[in-house]
């Protein structure tokens, strides 16, 4: 090597060595900075927890139920958040679902004092306790919803252990407008250990009160199955504070109802077009009409139905909202005072079945002694107008009738043999009886070869292990809408071949598709499997031409109870429940009867059953809410026989009645 080359080599080696030293130094400095950041974060979290800790109290409940529905209720300590120095504490309603006989609260001083529930928030599932103490308590600072930022620190606190500092779990705020506007979401680990405790920010201010919640259900235990999943919810404290004085007086809070039904469709894409306004509802009193499009609530633009649900989701009964609707070319403003409840809606009835393959509304069948028969409507008539408004199809006529009241006079315009006639019908109640033999619903069976996807078809939901299949009749043709029967099996599972054999001819002759989801455990259904069933229904709706007025959840024993849950939680999908020897689940909230999302009930039970009392009680609840309930007394204690099953199919065939 020459002297010049050697010099260059030495310089290069020195440079590499210096670069390595500089790199190691930079890495070391970066590690130090990261350690410093982590130390500062940990110190900030500890300071935030210490700041709010005096407001976090331990709650013990004594006595009460051990099990609510299928949920085993724990007996360990729970958590509450002080909201007033004079002894008022907010907590999650989940902590008191067992209806305890005694409540004890451990105060910051370490003393234990008795407490009682003075009011409930039935919308956000909170309770307000009054602690019997003269000790002055410390109420925390809250954070306004507008100051909450997705991605900011969020620390979930609970007071369930005998420790000087609350137990905690750190995460971030992952969403600020969840559960129809009622809650914020966090990925911090949330469980019964901290339900009722606060979710705080890095400054020790309270973002919200931790509660289990679900977008599909509304009760004290809804969403509890998601604990420690990374999906947790908190009710913003700042939005509860304005109502605390009312709650201190013993007044419960209830979700505010406007009283409108929106046009059925895709709630995530369709505008908030009013389909019906029940008489005496807040919306009716304010002058809202069927056909109006809601475009604004309290200055908030409304372009889709979900935006309306979010705008109203966090409102309480008694709140007044300013609503702007588009009515033709006009914009109409109305002030609406939301109500706690609305008189149950009852479906008016014209008395016809429509043809399913005709243009417009061609009458297939006229119910005997119905308003239509009394008005002179005949099979083959084409109904073209109702009260002067054109009706393009059966859905439009059904919605137009739903917007009227029982005993209202409906002016009909019909086309009979090419001539226009005008008739008047006085609407009656939707009957619980169903026709015997009726004319075919389609003018002719479609010809041609059967398409792919008929016979026994496996339905696979990739993210769920449960099995499911559908039987699609060989006679299926895409141009003919088919009813959908969702069969939910009894405990112990079922024989797949026997089920298909039982339904095969009925499906072929009555244009029905049979869908059979299966529980993960054949011996029992879990409430969480409602979502799996919903996904299987969505799958069939996407692949086949399904008549949305004839989607039926049908089950035997525990499968029947599951059918009620599916229907109640997915009113946009299910139009009927056919339950055999099965009661309405005791704690299942029954949604209000709706003009657009109709739901009919068919209940069959043996004369003597261990479930008789529960079945009758559930049917009374449904009847009191004005649902049409059809009942059948079975001759024995088994499932429907062939004749009874044929009757059930006739009932399903009449679900598109108007």
Short mmCIF file of N, CA, C and O in Angstrom, two decimals, residues 16 41 46 73 176 202 286 304-305 308 384 504-505 578:
data_model
loop_
_atom_site.label_atom_id
_atom_site.label_comp_id
_atom_site.label_asym_id
_atom_site.label_seq_id
_atom_site.Cartn_x
_atom_site.Cartn_y
_atom_site.Cartn_z
N UNK A 16 -15.19 6.66 10.01
CA UNK A 16 -16.18 5.64 10.37
C UNK A 16 -16.31 5.50 11.87
O UNK A 16 -17.40 5.36 12.42
N UNK A 41 -44.49 11.36 31.65
CA UNK A 41 -45.86 10.88 31.45
C UNK A 41 -46.36 10.18 32.71
O UNK A 41 -47.48 10.42 33.18
N UNK A 46 -49.70 10.07 37.56
CA UNK A 46 -49.82 9.96 39.03
C UNK A 46 -50.39 11.23 39.63
O UNK A 46 -51.25 11.20 40.52
N UNK A 73 -74.37 -11.70 38.76
CA UNK A 73 -73.98 -10.40 39.32
C UNK A 73 -72.98 -10.60 40.44
O UNK A 73 -73.20 -11.37 41.38
N UNK A 176 -65.40 10.50 20.37
CA UNK A 176 -66.06 11.46 21.26
C UNK A 176 -67.57 11.54 21.09
O UNK A 176 -68.22 12.31 21.77
N UNK A 202 -55.20 14.06 31.48
CA UNK A 202 -53.86 14.14 32.06
C UNK A 202 -53.74 15.25 33.09
O UNK A 202 -52.77 15.32 33.85
N UNK A 286 -96.19 20.08 17.31
CA UNK A 286 -95.39 21.19 16.77
C UNK A 286 -95.65 21.40 15.29
O UNK A 286 -95.08 22.32 14.69
N UNK A 304 -78.37 12.90 7.07
CA UNK A 304 -78.65 11.46 7.11
C UNK A 304 -79.41 11.11 8.38
O UNK A 304 -79.34 11.83 9.38
N UNK A 305 -80.10 9.99 8.36
CA UNK A 305 -80.90 9.58 9.50
C UNK A 305 -80.04 9.38 10.75
O UNK A 305 -80.47 9.72 11.86
N UNK A 308 -79.52 12.52 12.71
CA UNK A 308 -80.66 12.89 13.54
C UNK A 308 -80.64 12.09 14.84
O UNK A 308 -80.89 12.64 15.92
N UNK A 384 -104.63 3.52 -6.97
CA UNK A 384 -103.70 4.50 -7.55
C UNK A 384 -103.46 5.71 -6.66
O UNK A 384 -102.39 6.32 -6.73
N UNK A 504 -88.88 -27.99 3.29
CA UNK A 504 -88.57 -27.96 1.86
C UNK A 504 -89.80 -27.65 1.00
O UNK A 504 -89.80 -26.71 0.20
N UNK A 505 -90.86 -28.42 1.16
CA UNK A 505 -92.05 -28.22 0.34
C UNK A 505 -92.70 -26.87 0.63
O UNK A 505 -93.16 -26.17 -0.29
N UNK A 578 -92.08 -15.42 15.49
CA UNK A 578 -92.91 -16.60 15.67
C UNK A 578 -92.23 -17.47 16.72
O UNK A 578 -91.24 -18.15 16.42
#
